[in-house]
Coordinates of C-alpha atoms and ligand atoms in Angstrom, one line a residue:
M214 CA 3.3 16.1 30.5
I215 CA 6.1 18.6 30.4
W216 CA 9.3 16.5 30.2
N217 CA 11.8 19.1 31.3
P218 CA 10.1 21.9 33.1
G219 CA 13.4 23.7 33.9
A220 CA 14.1 24.2 30.2
E221 CA 10.6 24.2 28.8
Q222 CA 9.1 26.7 31.3
A223 CA 12.1 28.9 32.0
S224 CA 11.5 32.7 32.3
L225 CA 12.9 34.7 29.4
K226 CA 15.5 36.2 31.7
D227 CA 16.8 32.8 32.8
M228 CA 16.7 31.5 29.2
R229 CA 18.7 34.5 27.9
Y230 CA 21.3 34.0 30.7
H231 CA 21.7 30.3 29.8
Q232 CA 21.9 31.1 26.1
S233 CA 24.5 33.8 26.7
E234 CA 26.7 31.6 28.8
S235 CA 26.4 28.6 26.4
L236 CA 27.2 30.8 23.4
K237 CA 30.4 32.1 25.0
R238 CA 31.5 28.5 25.7
I239 CA 30.6 27.2 22.3
V240 CA 32.4 30.0 20.4
E241 CA 35.5 29.5 22.5
L242 CA 35.3 25.7 21.8
V243 CA 35.0 26.0 18.1
Y244 CA 37.6 28.8 17.9
N245 CA 40.1 26.6 19.7
R246 CA 39.3 23.3 18.1
V247 CA 37.9 23.7 14.6
P248 CA 40.3 25.4 12.1
F249 CA 37.3 26.2 9.8
Y250 CA 35.7 28.3 12.6
N251 CA 39.0 29.7 13.8
N252 CA 39.5 31.1 10.2
K253 CA 35.9 32.3 10.0
I254 CA 36.0 34.2 13.3
N255 CA 39.4 35.7 12.5
K256 CA 38.2 36.9 9.1
A257 CA 35.3 38.6 10.7
N258 CA 37.7 40.5 12.8
I259 CA 36.3 39.3 16.1
K260 CA 37.6 37.4 19.0
P261 CA 35.8 34.9 21.3
E262 CA 36.0 37.6 24.1
D263 CA 33.8 39.9 21.9
I264 CA 30.9 37.5 22.5
E265 CA 29.5 38.4 25.9
T266 CA 25.8 37.9 25.6
I267 CA 23.4 36.2 23.2
E268 CA 22.8 39.5 21.4
D269 CA 26.4 39.4 20.3
I270 CA 25.6 36.4 18.1
Q271 CA 25.0 38.9 15.3
K272 CA 28.7 39.6 15.1
I273 CA 29.3 36.0 14.0
P274 CA 29.2 35.1 10.3
F275 CA 26.8 32.5 9.0
T276 CA 27.7 28.9 8.2
T277 CA 26.2 27.5 5.0
K278 CA 25.4 24.1 3.6
I279 CA 28.1 24.5 0.9
E280 CA 30.7 25.0 3.7
L281 CA 29.5 21.8 5.3
R282 CA 30.0 20.0 2.1
D283 CA 33.5 21.4 1.7
T284 CA 34.5 20.1 5.1
Y285 CA 33.1 16.6 4.5
P286 CA 33.4 14.3 6.3
Y287 CA 35.1 15.4 9.6
G288 CA 36.2 19.0 9.0
L289 CA 33.7 20.4 11.6
V290 CA 34.3 17.9 14.4
A291 CA 35.2 19.8 17.6
A292 CA 35.8 16.8 19.8
N293 CA 38.7 14.2 19.7
M294 CA 37.6 11.5 17.3
E295 CA 37.8 9.0 20.2
E296 CA 35.0 10.9 21.9
I297 CA 32.7 10.4 18.9
I298 CA 30.3 7.5 19.5
E299 CA 27.8 7.8 16.6
L300 CA 27.6 9.2 13.1
H301 CA 24.6 10.1 11.1
A302 CA 24.3 11.7 7.6
S303 CA 21.7 13.1 5.4
S304 CA 22.0 12.2 1.7
G305 CA 20.7 15.7 0.8
T306 CA 18.7 16.0 -2.3
T307 CA 21.6 17.6 -4.1
G308 CA 24.5 15.2 -3.6
T309 CA 27.3 15.3 -1.0
P310 CA 26.1 14.1 2.3
I311 CA 26.1 16.2 5.5
V312 CA 27.7 14.4 8.4
D313 CA 26.7 14.8 12.1
A314 CA 29.1 13.4 14.6
Y315 CA 27.8 12.8 18.2
T316 CA 29.6 12.6 21.5
E317 CA 28.1 11.0 24.5
K318 CA 26.9 14.5 25.6
D319 CA 25.3 15.0 22.2
I320 CA 23.3 11.8 22.5
D321 CA 22.2 12.9 25.9
I322 CA 21.0 16.2 24.5
W323 CA 19.3 14.3 21.7
S324 CA 17.6 11.9 24.1
D325 CA 16.3 14.8 26.2
S326 CA 15.1 16.9 23.3
M327 CA 13.3 13.9 21.8
A328 CA 11.8 12.9 25.2
R329 CA 10.4 16.5 25.2
T330 CA 9.1 16.0 21.6
L331 CA 7.3 12.7 22.3
S332 CA 5.9 14.0 25.7
M333 CA 4.3 16.8 23.7
A334 CA 2.3 14.1 21.9
G335 CA 1.4 12.6 25.3
A336 CA 4.0 9.8 25.4
T337 CA 4.6 8.2 28.9
R338 CA 6.2 5.0 30.1
K339 CA 2.9 3.2 29.4
D340 CA 3.0 3.9 25.7
V341 CA 3.9 1.6 22.9
I342 CA 5.8 3.6 20.3
Q343 CA 5.8 2.2 16.8
N344 CA 8.8 3.9 15.2
A345 CA 8.4 3.7 11.5
F346 CA 11.1 6.3 10.7
G347 CA 14.1 4.7 9.0
Y348 CA 16.9 3.5 11.2
G349 CA 20.3 4.0 9.7
L350 CA 22.3 7.0 8.8
F351 CA 19.0 9.0 8.6
T352 CA 18.4 10.6 12.0
G353 CA 14.6 9.9 12.2
G354 CA 14.8 6.3 13.5
F355 CA 17.5 6.7 16.2
G356 CA 16.2 10.1 17.3
V357 CA 12.8 8.7 18.2
H358 CA 14.5 5.6 19.7
Y359 CA 16.6 7.6 22.1
G360 CA 13.7 9.8 23.2
A361 CA 11.4 6.8 23.8
R362 CA 14.2 5.1 25.8
R363 CA 14.6 8.2 27.9
I364 CA 10.9 8.2 28.7
G365 CA 11.0 4.5 29.3
A366 CA 8.2 3.7 26.8
H367 CA 8.0 0.4 25.0
I368 CA 9.7 0.9 21.6
V369 CA 8.8 -1.0 18.5
P370 CA 11.9 -0.3 16.3
I371 CA 10.2 -1.5 13.1
S372 CA 11.8 1.2 10.9
A373 CA 10.3 2.2 7.6
G374 CA 8.8 -0.2 5.0
N375 CA 7.2 -3.6 5.0
T376 CA 3.9 -1.8 5.1
Q377 CA 1.5 -4.7 5.7
R378 CA 3.6 -6.0 8.5
Q379 CA 3.5 -2.5 10.1
I380 CA -0.3 -2.8 10.3
S381 CA -0.3 -6.3 11.8
V382 CA 2.4 -5.3 14.3
M383 CA 0.5 -2.1 15.2
R384 CA -2.6 -4.2 15.9
D385 CA -0.8 -7.1 17.7
F386 CA 1.5 -5.1 19.8
G387 CA -1.1 -2.5 20.7
A388 CA 0.9 0.5 19.4
T389 CA -0.4 3.8 20.9
I390 CA 1.9 6.2 19.2
L391 CA 3.2 6.2 15.6
T392 CA 6.2 8.0 14.3
C393 CA 7.0 8.3 10.6
T394 CA 6.8 10.8 7.7
P395 CA 3.3 12.2 7.2
S396 CA 3.1 10.8 3.7
Y397 CA 3.9 7.3 5.0
S398 CA 1.2 7.6 7.6
L399 CA -1.4 7.9 4.8
Y400 CA 0.1 5.0 3.0
L401 CA -0.3 3.0 6.2
A402 CA -3.9 4.1 6.4
E403 CA -4.5 3.0 2.8
T404 CA -2.9 -0.4 3.4
A405 CA -4.9 -1.0 6.6
K406 CA -8.1 -0.3 4.7
E407 CA -7.1 -2.9 2.1
M408 CA -6.4 -5.4 4.8
G409 CA -9.8 -4.7 6.3
I410 CA -8.4 -3.2 9.5
D411 CA -10.2 -0.3 11.0
F412 CA -8.2 2.2 12.9
S413 CA -11.0 3.0 15.3
K414 CA -10.6 -0.6 16.6
L415 CA -6.8 -0.1 17.2
K416 CA -5.2 1.4 20.3
L417 CA -3.3 4.1 18.3
K418 CA -4.0 7.5 19.7
A419 CA -1.3 9.9 18.5
G420 CA 1.4 10.3 15.9
C421 CA 4.6 12.4 15.6
F422 CA 5.2 13.2 11.9
G423 CA 7.9 15.2 10.2
A424 CA 11.0 15.2 8.0
E425 CA 9.0 16.6 5.1
P426 CA 6.6 19.4 4.5
W427 CA 2.9 18.8 5.1
S428 CA -0.1 21.1 5.4
N429 CA -2.7 21.6 8.1
D430 CA -5.3 20.1 5.7
M431 CA -3.1 17.0 5.4
R432 CA -3.0 16.8 9.2
A433 CA -6.8 16.8 9.2
E434 CA -6.9 14.0 6.7
I435 CA -4.3 11.9 8.7
E436 CA -6.2 12.5 12.0
E437 CA -9.4 11.3 10.4
K438 CA -8.0 8.3 8.6
L439 CA -5.9 7.0 11.4
N440 CA -8.3 8.2 14.2
I441 CA -5.4 9.9 16.1
T442 CA -4.1 13.3 17.0
A443 CA -1.2 14.3 14.8
H444 CA 1.8 16.4 15.9
D445 CA 4.3 18.1 13.7
I446 CA 7.9 17.5 14.6
Y447 CA 10.9 19.2 13.1
G448 CA 14.6 18.9 12.9
L449 CA 17.6 18.5 10.6
T450 CA 20.7 16.3 10.5
E451 CA 23.1 19.2 10.7
I452 CA 21.7 20.4 14.0
I453 CA 21.0 17.1 15.7
G454 CA 18.2 15.3 13.7
P455 CA 14.5 15.4 15.0
G456 CA 14.2 17.1 18.4
V457 CA 14.8 20.7 17.4
A458 CA 11.1 21.7 17.6
A459 CA 7.7 20.1 18.1
E460 CA 4.1 20.8 18.5
C461 CA 2.3 20.5 21.9
E462 CA -1.4 19.8 22.2
A463 CA -2.2 23.4 21.3
K464 CA -0.9 22.6 17.7
N465 CA -0.3 26.3 17.1
G466 CA 3.4 26.4 16.2
L467 CA 6.3 24.2 17.2
H468 CA 8.1 24.9 20.5
I469 CA 11.8 25.2 19.8
N470 CA 14.3 23.7 22.3
E471 CA 16.0 27.0 22.5
D472 CA 18.2 26.1 25.4
Y473 CA 20.0 23.8 23.0
F474 CA 19.3 25.3 19.6
F475 CA 19.2 29.1 19.3
P476 CA 17.0 30.2 16.5
E477 CA 17.1 33.4 14.4
I478 CA 15.2 34.4 11.3
I479 CA 17.0 36.3 8.5
N480 CA 16.2 37.9 5.2
P481 CA 17.7 35.3 2.9
D482 CA 18.9 37.9 0.4
T483 CA 20.6 40.4 2.7
G484 CA 21.3 38.3 5.9
E485 CA 19.6 40.9 8.0
V486 CA 18.1 39.5 11.2
L487 CA 14.3 39.9 11.2
P488 CA 12.1 40.6 14.3
E489 CA 9.7 38.0 15.7
G490 CA 6.6 37.6 13.5
E491 CA 8.5 38.2 10.2
K492 CA 8.9 35.4 7.8
G493 CA 12.3 34.5 6.5
E494 CA 15.1 31.8 6.6
L495 CA 15.6 29.9 9.8
V496 CA 19.1 29.9 11.3
F497 CA 20.3 27.8 14.2
T498 CA 23.3 27.8 16.5
T499 CA 23.8 24.7 18.5
L500 CA 24.5 26.1 22.0
T501 CA 25.6 22.9 23.7
R502 CA 26.7 20.4 21.1
T503 CA 30.3 19.1 21.4
G504 CA 30.7 16.7 18.4
T505 CA 29.8 19.0 15.5
P506 CA 28.7 22.4 16.9
L507 CA 27.5 24.8 14.3
L508 CA 27.3 28.6 14.5
R509 CA 24.5 30.4 12.8
Y510 CA 23.7 27.6 10.3
R511 CA 21.4 28.7 7.5
T512 CA 18.8 26.0 7.2
R513 CA 17.1 27.3 4.0
D514 CA 13.8 26.5 5.8
I515 CA 11.2 29.3 5.7
T516 CA 9.1 30.2 8.7
Y517 CA 8.7 32.9 11.4
L518 CA 9.2 32.9 15.2
F519 CA 6.8 34.0 17.9
R520 CA 6.6 33.9 21.6
E521 CA 3.2 33.6 23.2
K522 CA 1.6 32.4 26.4
C523 CA 0.9 28.8 25.3
S524 CA -2.0 26.9 26.8
C525 CA 0.3 24.0 27.5
G526 CA 2.3 26.0 29.9
R527 CA 5.6 25.9 28.0
T528 CA 7.3 29.2 27.6
N529 CA 9.9 28.5 24.9
I530 CA 9.8 30.3 21.6
K531 CA 7.7 28.8 18.7
M532 CA 8.2 28.6 15.0
H533 CA 5.2 28.5 12.6
R534 CA 5.1 25.2 10.8
L535 CA 7.4 25.3 7.8
Y536 CA 6.3 27.0 4.7
G537 CA 8.9 25.2 2.7
R538 CA 12.5 25.5 1.8
N539 CA 14.3 28.2 -0.1
D540 CA 15.6 25.6 -2.5
D541 CA 12.2 23.9 -2.8
M542 CA 10.7 27.1 -3.9
M543 CA 9.7 26.9 -7.5
I544 CA 9.8 30.0 -9.7
I545 CA 7.4 29.4 -12.4
R546 CA 7.4 32.2 -14.9
G547 CA 8.3 34.6 -12.1
V548 CA 5.8 33.4 -9.6
N549 CA 7.2 31.9 -6.4
V550 CA 5.4 28.8 -5.4
F551 CA 6.1 26.2 -2.7
P552 CA 4.9 22.6 -3.2
S553 CA 3.0 22.9 0.1
Q554 CA 0.9 25.7 -1.5
I555 CA -0.1 23.3 -4.3
E556 CA -0.9 20.6 -1.8
E557 CA -3.2 23.0 0.1
V558 CA -5.2 23.7 -3.1
L559 CA -5.4 20.0 -4.1
I560 CA -6.5 18.8 -0.7
Q561 CA -9.5 21.0 -0.7
I562 CA -10.9 19.6 -3.9
E563 CA -13.3 16.8 -3.5
G564 CA -12.4 13.7 -5.3
T565 CA -8.6 14.0 -5.1
E566 CA -6.2 12.1 -2.9
P567 CA -3.2 13.8 -1.1
H568 CA -0.9 12.0 -3.5
Y569 CA 0.5 14.1 -6.2
Q570 CA 3.7 14.9 -8.1
I571 CA 4.8 18.2 -9.6
I572 CA 6.9 18.0 -12.8
L573 CA 8.8 21.1 -14.0
S574 CA 10.1 21.3 -17.5
R575 CA 11.1 23.9 -20.0
G576 CA 8.9 24.3 -23.1
E577 CA 10.0 25.0 -26.7
N578 CA 9.9 28.7 -26.0
H579 CA 12.3 28.2 -23.1
L580 CA 9.6 29.1 -20.6
D581 CA 8.9 27.1 -17.5
E582 CA 6.1 24.7 -17.6
I583 CA 4.4 22.9 -14.7
D584 CA 2.5 19.6 -14.8
I585 CA 0.7 18.4 -11.8
E586 CA -0.2 14.7 -11.6
V587 CA -3.1 14.3 -9.1
E588 CA -4.5 11.0 -7.9
V589 CA -8.2 10.6 -8.0
M590 CA -10.0 9.0 -5.1
E591 CA -11.2 5.4 -5.8
S592 CA -14.8 6.3 -5.0
F593 CA -14.7 9.2 -7.4
F594 CA -12.8 7.7 -10.2
S595 CA -14.9 7.1 -13.3
D596 CA -14.7 6.1 -16.9
E597 CA -17.0 9.0 -17.7
T598 CA -14.8 11.4 -19.6
R599 CA -17.0 14.4 -18.7
K600 CA -16.8 13.8 -15.0
M601 CA -13.0 13.5 -15.1
E602 CA -12.7 16.5 -17.4
D603 CA -14.8 18.6 -14.9
L604 CA -12.5 17.6 -12.1
R605 CA -9.4 18.4 -14.1
K606 CA -10.7 21.8 -14.9
K607 CA -11.7 22.5 -11.4
I608 CA -8.2 21.8 -10.2
S609 CA -6.6 23.8 -12.9
D610 CA -8.9 26.8 -12.2
A611 CA -8.2 26.5 -8.4
V612 CA -4.4 26.5 -9.0
K613 CA -4.7 29.5 -11.3
S614 CA -6.9 31.5 -9.0
R615 CA -5.1 30.7 -5.8
L616 CA -1.5 30.7 -7.0
G617 CA -1.6 32.6 -10.2
I618 CA 0.0 29.9 -12.3
N619 CA -1.2 27.9 -15.3
A620 CA -0.5 24.3 -14.6
R621 CA -1.3 21.3 -16.8
I622 CA -3.3 18.9 -14.7
K623 CA -3.1 15.2 -15.3
L624 CA -5.5 12.9 -13.4
V625 CA -4.0 9.7 -12.3
E626 CA -6.0 6.6 -11.4
P627 CA -6.2 5.4 -7.8
K628 CA -2.7 4.2 -6.5
G629 CA -1.1 5.6 -9.7
I630 CA 1.3 7.8 -7.8
V631 CA 4.3 6.0 -6.3
R632 CA 4.0 5.7 -2.5
S633 CA 7.1 6.5 -0.3
E634 CA 8.2 4.9 2.9
G635 CA 10.3 7.9 3.9
K636 CA 10.3 11.4 2.5
A637 CA 7.9 11.7 -0.4
K638 CA 9.4 13.1 -3.7
R639 CA 6.8 15.7 -4.6
V640 CA 8.8 17.6 -7.3
V641 CA 10.6 16.3 -10.4
D642 CA 12.6 19.1 -11.9
K643 CA 13.5 18.2 -15.5
R644 CA 14.8 21.7 -16.2
K645 CA 18.3 20.8 -15.0
I646 CA 18.7 17.7 -17.1
Ligands
DLL940 O1 14.4 15.0 8.3 C1 15.2 15.0 10.6 C2 13.8 14.6 11.1 C3 13.5 13.2 11.2 C4 12.8 15.5 11.4 C5 12.3 12.8 11.6 C6 11.6 15.1 11.8 C7 11.3 13.8 11.9 P1 17.1 15.7 7.3 O2 17.0 14.5 6.5 O3 18.5 16.3 7.4 O4 16.6 15.5 8.7 O5 16.1 16.8 6.6 C8 16.0 18.1 7.2 O6 13.7 18.2 6.3 O7 15.7 21.2 6.8 C9 13.3 20.5 6.5 O8 13.5 21.1 5.2 C10 12.7 19.1 6.3 N1 11.8 18.9 7.5 C11 12.1 18.3 8.7 N2 11.0 18.2 9.5 C12 10.0 18.9 8.9 C13 8.7 19.3 9.2 C14 15.3 15.2 9.1 N3 8.1 18.9 10.3 C15 15.0 18.9 6.4 N4 8.0 20.0 8.3 C16 14.7 20.2 7.1 C17 8.5 20.3 7.1 C18 10.5 19.3 7.6 N5 9.8 20.0 6.7

């Protein structure tokens, strides 16, 4: 079901009109109310009146994560503090948290965009949504919660963790839709198996997974192990949390809620705006937020945009599922590699589990070295040295031929890699220590 046909099936002309009007309002708002943006706009030698249509967005300078940190905690709030009704934050992998302050209107936008997201996975009032995203400052739990409330579905606000209990609740409450990180869904599958619970006997039919990179192959694995259809959902704290973009049943790219969040793709080195179809860094402008509106925020996420006639009937622009992040990108002896590319190689090798960790270090010769710890499937694990050595070599050859890097592969016994309840930590970079 299409939750908000007016927004999700708008003609391009209507969408552009709405975006232009919203942009004018939001630029005026931040110019008048946020000193940080007032300075930025003045420095760029433009005035709010210079912004007449959405195309004029290119006149506005970018906002970066560093600037968000510099204004921590409330420097970007555009509303009166009394109008702020909720705060969320991401710890960020690199330190100072990023704060998102929501007004009543922002929570309304969030509820609507998450209702759209869950509807894309088939959610209706009749569904029981087991929400295993963490509740708290992290946006995953509350985002799904507000969307499910808007739809009127039954919400099971179980949050992340307590994995055995998740399985019994799923069975006893008859959960039909699961929301969590993709890595946690596989942990749930593993735990259910240990408990002797078969997913084909449960009512679960769909899942919305996101908050961390995952591959199409991993999707296939999740769909098979949990006996569901798995949808990719995307968002980030700075912009609103989850609800920025999501996959419909076509599962060919994520529809962006472009009436709320205007996307652009830029060349990360030059800042040049790239045309649809070209891969680069994703940039968002929040067109309607009033708590912490952001202009041209550089996400560091890498993807491309495309507009196509989608079989689901939605017209809004799509983004390809994420390739990774700029700052996730590992440069190993000059070769650029994203963890997701390593995952794609591993997952295709028989005998391995989609649990792995990448360890980067610097050798005696000061060159980068990469170790990949890969977990071996229980049914494949063996004391036979030869069999394990063959597997190790197979992985190392595949990584070399597909990605052009020499990695040291270490096989780890079943369950040897630490499971995560939220975002999985795939890369340990010892080079900075
Ligand atoms: O992870 C919001 C969220 C919650 C999204 C629940 C989806 C589901 P942050 O903690 O601020 O917010 O992290 C945002 O996570 O810039 C991406 O790099 C990454 N990310 C989010 N969704 C996906 C996804 C939430 N579907 C950062 N695929 C983003 C790949 C994702 N990476």
